[in-house]
Amino acid sequence: MPKDRLDFPDNFIWGTSTGGHQVEGGNTYSDWWAWEQKGFIEDRTVSGRAMDYWNRHEEDHDLMAKLAYKGFRLGIEWARIEPQKDHFDREAIEHYRRMLQSLRQHGFKICLTLHHWVIPHWVAEQGDWLNPDTVSQFLRYVKFVIDELGDFPDYWVTLNEPMVPAVMGNLLGHFPPQRHSIWAFRTVSRSLLRAHAGAYQLIHTLHPLAPDNTQSKVGVAMAYPWIEAWNSRGLAGWYEHFAAFIARRLSSEGWDYTIQTGKPHWIHGGPAIAGIQNSYDYCGINYYTRASLKVDRRKRSQYWIDNSQAPEGVKITQMGWQIYPEGLYRTICSVWKRFGKPILITENGIADDTDKQRPCYIVEHLAQVHRALQEGIPILGYFHWSFLDNFEWREGFSKRFGLIAVQHNDPDLVRAPRRSAYLYSEIAQKNALTKEIVEEYAPEAMTTIFGVEETKHLKGSTYEQ
Ligand code: IFM
């Protein structure tokens, strides 16, 4: 008998996610800020005041509470806390303290990211993660944050998607500092591994207990795209399989192997890294899409591989990303098999300014989370990316991931909840995905989730673009 509802465990965290630089605004002492001024952002915007979360956090937290969300993942910025070398800014840290206090007063579970790609400008000037001093300087910043703000996080994220800037900034040249160098990639990724291991050990030494008096919980929010070869005929097909093999190792498998075994994977190379083995208390999964790698002889700078094609019939998002909910289930299963640690979905979401695709995207991905839970995999919560529309890196403000719409050029930066914000709110309140909710918000998902035909079809709620 098909079920009428998919129930989630008690205390499941229904949260939303953001990154400091992407919403705060005014992160002027950072490398990204400097890079944006040079005109590299595709829609010619700059992060500027972003969503002014820095000043409007109270209003935003009230809104989250009204929507009955239960958790929030936010980042803090090294460039704000240490804008100049050896100068720690008291005002900035007090400001962050007030933000976290407000989150606590609202009763949210707090997931705090220490590093989300952006570094202080002075660190970039000294050669970023290539400079042998950067890791110890990062750890000094981390120690300062633990001493000042260590009472707040229920979950610590040391690094967000470390392999993304390592690859995008050092191999493919799409992010600052725009290198194309295998040597730079390996050096940077090793520094990031050391930065994570050091931060993990520091948190456990200096702040062994979480707010609920259990052990502190530290992890990484790792990007896990589901990567496949396109499977062209002949030599091209062979190359696609080879590229997929490498891409999987570059994006997550090399990193995970190193954490699991303590031995640097060949993708990173180098000597053993102190404290790296088993340095996860939970596994953070950021999942969005499947990438099907196809040979394209014009894409020399991408090693002749195009990752933007979708097999026929597969829907894509405004980022050009494939919608592939099953990939979330498959990722959860493989991460669970690899580490055997509790899992937190630290990001999952879609760029969709019209909110036509998002409701279906949300419910179909949550159904896959539920599927994994049914198989006994401990999943602690789901943080939807993103709470607000935000600055989407190289794409600027044109790609809108928010449950809450905000026009970056609106002088008042009005917060306007999209329909999906209410959908997510109902799921959080019921702690379940029910037939009524799916029928109301995403009827086209009724068959895949409950095995029944949709009974009504709401205009403006479909995957079709
Ligand atoms: O906006 C980003 C975020 O900073 C990291 N994970 C992917 C998101 C969407 O591209």
Short mmCIF file of C-alpha atoms and ligand atoms in Angstrom, two decimals:
data_model
loop_
_atom_site.label_atom_id
_atom_site.label_comp_id
_atom_site.label_asym_id
_atom_site.label_seq_id
_atom_site.Cartn_x
_atom_site.Cartn_y
_atom_site.Cartn_z
CA MET A 1 0.00 0.00 0.00
CA PRO A 2 1.47 3.38 -0.93
CA LYS A 3 2.00 5.62 2.08
CA ASP A 4 0.20 8.92 2.59
CA ARG A 5 3.12 10.64 4.19
CA LEU A 6 6.85 10.39 4.58
CA ASP A 7 7.66 11.04 8.22
CA PHE A 8 11.05 12.29 9.34
CA PRO A 9 12.73 11.48 12.65
CA ASP A 10 12.04 13.54 15.76
CA ASN A 11 14.50 16.41 16.08
CA PHE A 12 15.29 16.34 12.36
CA ILE A 13 16.75 19.78 11.64
CA TRP A 14 14.84 21.68 8.96
CA GLY A 15 17.31 24.42 8.22
CA THR A 16 18.46 26.83 5.57
CA SER A 17 21.95 27.73 4.52
CA THR A 18 23.99 30.79 3.48
CA GLY A 19 27.61 31.86 3.06
CA GLY A 20 28.99 35.03 4.69
CA HIS A 21 30.35 36.82 1.62
CA GLN A 22 27.26 35.95 -0.39
CA VAL A 23 24.73 37.67 1.88
CA GLU A 24 26.44 39.93 4.41
CA GLY A 25 27.64 42.71 2.12
CA GLY A 26 30.64 44.97 2.64
CA ASN A 27 33.31 42.25 2.89
CA THR A 28 35.78 44.79 1.59
CA TYR A 29 39.06 43.36 2.87
CA SER A 30 38.69 40.10 0.96
CA ASP A 31 40.20 38.60 -2.17
CA TRP A 32 36.80 38.13 -3.83
CA TRP A 33 35.90 41.78 -3.26
CA ALA A 34 39.10 42.84 -5.04
CA TRP A 35 38.55 40.34 -7.86
CA GLU A 36 34.95 41.48 -8.43
CA GLN A 37 36.13 45.06 -8.96
CA LYS A 38 38.18 43.89 -11.94
CA GLY A 39 35.02 43.04 -13.89
CA PHE A 40 35.19 39.25 -13.81
CA ILE A 41 31.58 38.71 -12.70
CA GLU A 42 29.46 37.53 -15.62
CA ASP A 43 26.49 39.82 -15.06
CA ARG A 44 28.81 42.77 -14.26
CA THR A 45 27.61 43.03 -10.67
CA VAL A 46 29.78 43.07 -7.54
CA SER A 47 28.86 41.69 -4.13
CA GLY A 48 28.60 45.26 -2.73
CA ARG A 49 26.02 45.35 0.06
CA ALA A 50 24.77 41.90 -1.07
CA MET A 51 21.58 41.24 0.93
CA ASP A 52 22.82 43.34 3.84
CA TYR A 53 22.38 40.37 6.15
CA TRP A 54 25.12 42.00 8.23
CA ASN A 55 22.66 44.71 9.28
CA ARG A 56 19.35 42.95 8.76
CA HIS A 57 20.07 39.68 10.50
CA GLU A 58 17.49 40.29 13.22
CA GLU A 59 14.73 40.80 10.66
CA ASP A 60 15.91 37.69 8.79
CA HIS A 61 15.94 35.56 11.91
CA ASP A 62 12.41 36.72 12.75
CA LEU A 63 11.29 35.68 9.30
CA MET A 64 12.91 32.24 9.63
CA ALA A 65 11.16 31.77 12.97
CA LYS A 66 7.82 32.83 11.50
CA LEU A 67 8.30 30.20 8.82
CA ALA A 68 9.00 27.62 11.54
CA TYR A 69 12.44 26.75 10.23
CA LYS A 70 14.55 25.02 12.84
CA GLY A 71 18.17 25.61 11.93
CA PHE A 72 20.49 27.99 10.14
CA ARG A 73 23.87 27.51 8.53
CA LEU A 74 25.88 30.71 8.25
CA GLY A 75 29.48 31.58 7.53
CA ILE A 76 31.81 33.98 9.22
CA GLU A 77 34.45 35.84 7.26
CA TRP A 78 38.16 35.70 8.08
CA ALA A 79 38.61 38.95 6.13
CA ARG A 80 36.28 40.79 8.49
CA ILE A 81 37.74 39.31 11.64
CA GLU A 82 41.38 39.81 10.63
CA PRO A 83 41.23 42.51 7.95
CA GLN A 84 44.96 43.20 8.30
CA LYS A 85 47.61 40.74 9.23
CA ASP A 86 47.80 40.36 13.05
CA HIS A 87 44.96 42.82 13.59
CA PHE A 88 41.83 41.16 14.97
CA ASP A 89 38.82 43.40 14.72
CA ARG A 90 36.90 43.49 18.01
CA GLU A 91 33.88 45.18 16.51
CA ALA A 92 33.51 42.48 13.87
CA ILE A 93 33.71 39.64 16.37
CA GLU A 94 31.20 41.36 18.69
CA HIS A 95 28.88 41.81 15.73
CA TYR A 96 29.09 38.09 14.95
CA ARG A 97 28.45 37.35 18.62
CA ARG A 98 25.22 39.35 18.45
CA MET A 99 24.15 37.48 15.30
CA LEU A 100 24.74 34.13 16.97
CA GLN A 101 23.04 35.23 20.17
CA SER A 102 20.02 36.23 18.16
CA LEU A 103 19.95 32.82 16.44
CA ARG A 104 20.18 31.11 19.81
CA GLN A 105 17.38 33.28 21.25
CA HIS A 106 15.19 32.25 18.33
CA GLY A 107 15.89 28.62 19.21
CA PHE A 108 17.65 27.64 15.97
CA LYS A 109 20.25 24.93 15.69
CA ILE A 110 23.39 26.70 14.52
CA CYS A 111 25.76 25.35 11.91
CA LEU A 112 28.79 27.64 11.61
CA THR A 113 31.16 27.67 8.64
CA LEU A 114 34.67 28.95 9.34
CA HIS A 115 35.84 29.23 5.74
CA HIS A 116 33.64 29.53 2.66
CA TRP A 117 36.19 30.15 -0.15
CA VAL A 118 36.95 33.79 0.68
CA ILE A 119 40.26 34.85 2.25
CA PRO A 120 41.56 38.21 3.45
CA HIS A 121 43.19 40.30 0.76
CA TRP A 122 46.51 40.25 2.64
CA VAL A 123 46.50 36.45 2.51
CA ALA A 124 45.86 36.54 -1.24
CA GLU A 125 48.73 39.00 -1.64
CA GLN A 126 51.15 36.66 0.09
CA GLY A 127 50.23 33.81 -2.31
CA ASP A 128 47.08 32.46 -0.60
CA TRP A 129 47.24 28.73 0.20
CA LEU A 130 50.50 28.33 -1.68
CA ASN A 131 52.28 30.30 1.01
CA PRO A 132 53.57 27.92 3.72
CA ASP A 133 52.51 30.41 6.46
CA THR A 134 48.84 30.54 5.47
CA VAL A 135 47.71 27.39 7.26
CA SER A 136 49.13 28.47 10.62
CA GLN A 137 47.66 31.96 10.14
CA PHE A 138 44.28 30.39 9.37
CA LEU A 139 44.53 28.31 12.53
CA ARG A 140 45.31 31.38 14.58
CA TYR A 141 42.08 32.91 13.22
CA VAL A 142 40.22 29.69 14.04
CA LYS A 143 41.57 29.70 17.59
CA PHE A 144 40.42 33.30 18.02
CA VAL A 145 36.93 32.35 16.81
CA ILE A 146 36.74 29.31 19.09
CA ASP A 147 37.76 31.44 22.10
CA GLU A 148 35.21 34.11 21.26
CA LEU A 149 32.28 32.26 19.69
CA GLY A 150 32.85 28.63 20.63
CA ASP A 151 29.73 28.42 22.81
CA PHE A 152 27.33 28.80 19.90
CA PRO A 153 27.77 26.21 17.14
CA ASP A 154 25.82 22.98 17.34
CA TYR A 155 27.72 21.94 14.22
CA TRP A 156 31.03 23.28 12.97
CA VAL A 157 31.90 23.31 9.28
CA THR A 158 35.64 23.91 9.03
CA LEU A 159 35.65 24.37 5.25
CA ASN A 160 32.96 24.72 2.63
CA GLU A 161 33.52 22.62 -0.51
CA PRO A 162 37.32 22.87 -0.30
CA MET A 163 37.92 21.17 -3.63
CA VAL A 164 35.78 23.67 -5.52
CA PRO A 165 38.11 26.67 -5.13
CA ALA A 166 41.13 24.34 -5.36
CA VAL A 167 39.94 23.20 -8.80
CA MET A 168 38.18 26.36 -10.01
CA GLY A 169 40.89 28.75 -8.84
CA ASN A 170 44.00 26.69 -9.52
CA LEU A 171 43.29 24.18 -12.30
CA LEU A 172 40.55 25.80 -14.41
CA GLY A 173 41.21 29.48 -13.75
CA HIS A 174 37.52 30.35 -13.27
CA PHE A 175 37.87 31.73 -9.72
CA PRO A 176 40.54 33.92 -8.15
CA PRO A 177 43.53 33.64 -8.34
CA GLN A 178 42.90 32.17 -11.83
CA ARG A 179 45.76 29.71 -12.03
CA HIS A 180 46.07 26.85 -14.49
CA SER A 181 48.52 24.66 -12.68
CA ILE A 182 48.45 21.09 -11.46
CA TRP A 183 51.26 21.90 -9.06
CA ALA A 184 49.26 24.82 -7.58
CA PHE A 185 46.16 22.66 -7.30
CA ARG A 186 48.03 19.97 -5.35
CA THR A 187 49.74 22.45 -3.04
CA VAL A 188 46.51 24.32 -2.33
CA SER A 189 44.49 21.16 -1.72
CA ARG A 190 47.15 19.88 0.70
CA SER A 191 47.06 23.20 2.57
CA LEU A 192 43.28 22.92 2.81
CA LEU A 193 43.56 19.40 4.19
CA ARG A 194 46.02 20.67 6.80
CA ALA A 195 43.75 23.62 7.57
CA HIS A 196 40.81 21.27 8.14
CA ALA A 197 42.82 18.82 10.28
CA GLY A 198 44.20 21.66 12.40
CA ALA A 199 40.79 23.27 12.89
CA TYR A 200 39.24 19.91 13.78
CA GLN A 201 41.86 19.29 16.46
CA LEU A 202 41.64 22.84 17.82
CA ILE A 203 37.88 22.69 18.27
CA HIS A 204 38.08 19.38 20.09
CA THR A 205 40.90 20.59 22.32
CA LEU A 206 39.62 24.07 23.12
CA HIS A 207 35.88 23.46 23.02
CA PRO A 208 35.19 19.77 23.44
CA LEU A 209 31.52 20.20 24.28
CA ALA A 210 28.63 21.36 22.11
CA PRO A 211 25.82 23.51 23.59
CA ASP A 212 23.83 20.37 24.46
CA ASN A 213 26.83 19.00 26.41
CA THR A 214 27.49 16.24 23.92
CA GLN A 215 30.85 16.20 22.11
CA SER A 216 31.47 19.03 19.65
CA LYS A 217 30.56 18.04 16.11
CA VAL A 218 32.95 19.04 13.39
CA GLY A 219 32.89 18.29 9.67
CA VAL A 220 33.29 19.68 6.17
CA ALA A 221 30.49 20.66 3.78
CA MET A 222 31.70 18.66 0.82
CA ALA A 223 30.45 19.17 -2.74
CA TYR A 224 29.31 15.84 -4.17
CA PRO A 225 28.15 16.26 -7.76
CA TRP A 226 27.10 12.90 -9.20
CA ILE A 227 29.62 12.45 -12.01
CA GLU A 228 29.14 10.17 -15.01
CA ALA A 229 30.70 9.72 -18.43
CA TRP A 230 28.53 10.67 -21.41
CA ASN A 231 29.44 7.40 -23.10
CA SER A 232 30.19 8.58 -26.62
CA ARG A 233 31.37 5.98 -29.13
CA GLY A 234 35.00 5.14 -29.69
CA LEU A 235 37.98 7.00 -28.33
CA ALA A 236 35.84 9.91 -27.13
CA GLY A 237 33.92 7.52 -24.88
CA TRP A 238 37.14 6.15 -23.45
CA TYR A 239 38.35 9.68 -22.71
CA GLU A 240 35.02 10.55 -21.06
CA HIS A 241 35.35 7.59 -18.70
CA PHE A 242 38.90 8.60 -17.91
CA ALA A 243 37.78 12.21 -17.29
CA ALA A 244 34.93 11.02 -15.03
CA PHE A 245 37.40 8.87 -13.08
CA ILE A 246 39.68 11.88 -12.54
CA ALA A 247 36.81 14.30 -11.87
CA ARG A 248 35.40 12.04 -9.12
CA ARG A 249 38.76 11.91 -7.44
CA LEU A 250 39.27 15.64 -7.82
CA SER A 251 35.85 16.62 -6.54
CA SER A 252 35.54 14.40 -3.48
CA GLU A 253 36.96 10.88 -3.59
CA GLY A 254 40.60 11.94 -3.16
CA TRP A 255 39.73 14.17 -0.23
CA ASP A 256 37.52 11.53 1.39
CA TYR A 257 40.17 8.84 0.98
CA THR A 258 42.70 11.06 2.74
CA ILE A 259 40.34 11.75 5.66
CA GLN A 260 39.41 8.09 5.94
CA THR A 261 42.87 6.55 5.78
CA GLY A 262 45.13 9.38 6.92
CA LYS A 263 47.26 8.80 3.81
CA PRO A 264 47.25 11.59 1.22
CA HIS A 265 45.52 10.35 -1.93
CA TRP A 266 47.69 10.58 -5.07
CA ILE A 267 45.55 13.47 -6.25
CA HIS A 268 47.02 15.54 -3.40
CA GLY A 269 50.38 13.81 -2.99
CA GLY A 270 52.88 14.86 -0.33
CA PRO A 271 53.74 13.52 3.12
CA ALA A 272 51.25 12.38 5.78
CA ILE A 273 49.14 15.11 7.36
CA ALA A 274 49.02 15.19 11.15
CA GLY A 275 45.57 14.69 12.65
CA ILE A 276 43.76 14.19 9.36
CA GLN A 277 42.68 10.59 9.80
CA ASN A 278 39.07 10.23 10.85
CA SER A 279 38.72 13.99 11.38
CA TYR A 280 34.94 13.99 10.85
CA ASP A 281 32.27 13.71 13.52
CA TYR A 282 29.59 13.92 10.84
CA CYS A 283 29.64 14.15 7.04
CA GLY A 284 28.32 17.31 5.43
CA ILE A 285 26.84 16.75 1.98
CA ASN A 286 26.28 19.55 -0.52
CA TYR A 287 24.35 18.03 -3.40
CA TYR A 288 22.80 19.75 -6.41
CA THR A 289 23.19 17.86 -9.64
CA ARG A 290 24.59 15.20 -11.92
CA ALA A 291 27.37 16.07 -14.36
CA SER A 292 27.61 14.01 -17.56
CA LEU A 293 31.08 14.54 -19.03
CA LYS A 294 31.23 14.78 -22.79
CA VAL A 295 34.18 15.33 -25.11
CA ASP A 296 34.21 18.74 -26.76
CA ARG A 297 37.33 19.54 -28.75
CA ARG A 298 36.68 23.30 -28.40
CA LYS A 299 36.96 23.25 -24.60
CA ARG A 300 40.71 23.22 -24.38
CA SER A 301 40.85 25.15 -21.09
CA GLN A 302 38.57 22.47 -19.58
CA TYR A 303 40.78 19.66 -20.80
CA TRP A 304 38.40 19.06 -23.76
CA ILE A 305 35.49 18.15 -21.52
CA ASP A 306 32.05 19.74 -21.49
CA ASN A 307 30.02 19.18 -18.33
CA SER A 308 27.03 21.28 -19.30
CA GLN A 309 25.12 18.80 -21.50
CA ALA A 310 22.08 16.90 -20.25
CA PRO A 311 20.86 13.59 -21.66
CA GLU A 312 17.60 13.90 -23.56
CA GLY A 313 14.55 14.32 -21.38
CA VAL A 314 16.50 15.42 -18.31
CA LYS A 315 15.35 18.76 -16.95
CA ILE A 316 17.90 21.45 -16.24
CA THR A 317 17.97 24.46 -13.94
CA GLN A 318 18.86 28.08 -14.67
CA MET A 319 22.45 27.19 -13.82
CA GLY A 320 22.28 24.66 -16.65
CA TRP A 321 22.51 21.89 -14.05
CA GLN A 322 20.71 18.58 -14.44
CA ILE A 323 17.91 17.82 -11.99
CA TYR A 324 18.72 14.36 -10.68
CA PRO A 325 17.16 13.71 -7.25
CA GLU A 326 18.28 10.09 -7.13
CA GLY A 327 21.85 11.35 -7.07
CA LEU A 328 21.23 12.64 -3.55
CA TYR A 329 20.20 9.17 -2.37
CA ARG A 330 23.14 7.55 -4.11
CA THR A 331 25.53 10.10 -2.63
CA ILE A 332 24.16 9.59 0.88
CA CYS A 333 24.59 5.83 0.49
CA SER A 334 28.16 6.05 -0.74
CA VAL A 335 29.22 8.60 1.92
CA TRP A 336 27.62 6.43 4.61
CA LYS A 337 29.40 3.36 3.29
CA ARG A 338 32.69 5.25 3.21
CA PHE A 339 32.59 6.85 6.66
CA GLY A 340 29.80 5.26 8.70
CA LYS A 341 29.18 8.66 10.36
CA PRO A 342 25.94 10.62 10.77
CA ILE A 343 25.09 12.78 7.80
CA LEU A 344 23.95 16.36 7.55
CA ILE A 345 22.68 17.69 4.22
CA THR A 346 24.49 21.01 4.44
CA GLU A 347 23.28 22.28 1.02
CA ASN A 348 20.74 21.36 -1.63
CA GLY A 349 18.83 23.78 -3.81
CA ILE A 350 18.15 25.28 -7.19
CA ALA A 351 18.55 28.58 -9.06
CA ASP A 352 15.00 29.46 -10.09
CA ASP A 353 13.88 33.09 -10.05
CA THR A 354 10.29 32.23 -11.04
CA ASP A 355 9.98 29.45 -8.45
CA LYS A 356 8.44 27.15 -11.05
CA GLN A 357 10.87 24.30 -10.63
CA ARG A 358 11.82 24.71 -6.97
CA PRO A 359 8.77 23.11 -5.27
CA CYS A 360 9.18 19.90 -7.23
CA TYR A 361 12.96 19.97 -6.77
CA ILE A 362 12.53 20.25 -3.00
CA VAL A 363 9.99 17.49 -2.53
CA GLU A 364 11.71 15.05 -4.87
CA HIS A 365 15.06 15.55 -3.15
CA LEU A 366 13.49 15.22 0.28
CA ALA A 367 11.86 11.99 -0.81
CA GLN A 368 15.35 10.68 -1.58
CA VAL A 369 16.57 11.76 1.86
CA HIS A 370 13.64 9.88 3.33
CA ARG A 371 14.49 6.82 1.25
CA ALA A 372 17.97 6.78 2.76
CA LEU A 373 16.54 7.25 6.27
CA GLN A 374 14.26 4.27 5.71
CA GLU A 375 17.33 2.18 5.07
CA GLY A 376 18.66 3.09 8.49
CA ILE A 377 21.19 5.75 7.50
CA PRO A 378 21.36 8.38 10.25
CA ILE A 379 20.63 11.75 8.68
CA LEU A 380 20.47 14.58 11.18
CA GLY A 381 18.99 17.36 9.11
CA TYR A 382 18.60 19.17 5.81
CA PHE A 383 19.74 22.75 5.18
CA HIS A 384 18.18 24.16 2.04
CA TRP A 385 20.40 26.40 -0.07
CA SER A 386 19.59 29.14 0.22
CA PHE A 387 17.57 31.14 2.71
CA LEU A 388 17.95 34.34 0.66
CA ASP A 389 18.79 35.10 -2.93
CA ASN A 390 22.47 35.90 -2.84
CA PHE A 391 25.70 36.69 -4.63
CA GLU A 392 26.37 33.57 -6.69
CA TRP A 393 30.13 34.05 -7.20
CA ARG A 394 31.12 34.28 -10.87
CA GLU A 395 27.45 34.41 -11.90
CA GLY A 396 26.76 37.45 -9.72
CA PHE A 397 23.18 38.14 -8.64
CA SER A 398 21.50 36.74 -11.73
CA LYS A 399 21.15 33.22 -10.33
CA ARG A 400 18.59 33.10 -7.56
CA PHE A 401 18.72 30.27 -5.08
CA GLY A 402 16.63 31.83 -2.30
CA LEU A 403 13.49 30.58 -0.64
CA ILE A 404 13.18 34.30 0.01
CA ALA A 405 13.44 36.55 -3.04
CA VAL A 406 15.51 39.72 -2.69
CA GLN A 407 16.28 42.04 -5.61
CA HIS A 408 19.84 43.18 -5.10
CA ASN A 409 19.11 46.53 -6.78
CA ASP A 410 16.03 47.26 -4.68
CA PRO A 411 17.03 50.17 -2.39
CA ASP A 412 15.02 48.54 0.44
CA LEU A 413 16.18 44.97 -0.21
CA VAL A 414 12.68 43.77 0.60
CA ARG A 415 12.44 40.13 1.67
CA ALA A 416 9.67 38.41 -0.32
CA PRO A 417 9.06 34.76 0.54
CA ARG A 418 8.55 32.61 -2.55
CA ARG A 419 5.87 29.90 -2.58
CA SER A 420 8.62 27.39 -1.86
CA ALA A 421 9.34 29.16 1.43
CA TYR A 422 5.82 28.24 2.56
CA LEU A 423 6.12 24.75 1.17
CA TYR A 424 9.28 24.22 3.20
CA SER A 425 7.59 25.75 6.22
CA GLU A 426 4.71 23.26 6.04
CA ILE A 427 7.11 20.35 5.74
CA ALA A 428 9.07 21.63 8.76
CA GLN A 429 5.91 22.04 10.82
CA LYS A 430 4.54 18.61 10.00
CA ASN A 431 8.00 17.03 10.13
CA ALA A 432 6.76 15.11 7.12
CA LEU A 433 6.18 15.22 3.42
CA THR A 434 2.46 14.58 3.12
CA LYS A 435 0.25 13.89 0.13
CA GLU A 436 -1.63 17.12 0.80
CA ILE A 437 1.55 19.18 0.75
CA VAL A 438 2.85 17.61 -2.44
CA GLU A 439 -0.51 17.86 -4.14
CA GLU A 440 -0.78 21.50 -3.21
CA TYR A 441 2.72 22.64 -4.15
CA ALA A 442 4.19 20.13 -6.58
CA PRO A 443 1.44 17.91 -8.00
CA GLU A 444 3.73 16.72 -10.78
CA ALA A 445 5.74 14.87 -8.12
CA MET A 446 2.78 12.83 -6.82
CA THR A 447 3.57 9.85 -8.99
CA THR A 448 7.26 9.65 -8.21
CA ILE A 449 6.74 10.15 -4.49
CA PHE A 450 3.43 8.47 -3.68
CA GLY A 451 2.88 6.37 -6.76
CA VAL A 452 -0.37 8.12 -7.63
CA GLU A 453 -1.38 10.45 -10.40
CA GLU A 454 -1.64 14.12 -9.57
CA THR A 455 -5.25 15.15 -9.07
CA LYS A 456 -4.81 18.81 -9.83
CA HIS A 457 -2.19 20.73 -11.66
CA LEU A 458 -1.42 24.15 -10.32
CA LYS A 459 -0.44 26.70 -12.87
CA GLY A 460 3.10 27.86 -12.38
CA SER A 461 4.27 24.78 -10.55
CA THR A 462 6.03 22.55 -13.01
CA TYR A 463 9.46 21.47 -14.00
CA GLU A 464 8.84 22.63 -17.57
CA GLN A 465 10.70 25.82 -18.37
O1 IFM B 1 26.32 29.37 -3.88
C1 IFM B 1 27.03 28.18 -3.82
C2 IFM B 1 27.65 28.00 -2.46
O2 IFM B 1 28.47 29.06 -2.11
C3 IFM B 1 28.48 26.73 -2.43
N1 IFM B 1 27.72 25.61 -2.89
C4 IFM B 1 27.00 25.75 -4.13
C5 IFM B 1 26.14 26.99 -4.09
C6 IFM B 1 25.35 27.12 -5.40
O3 IFM B 1 26.20 27.22 -6.49
#
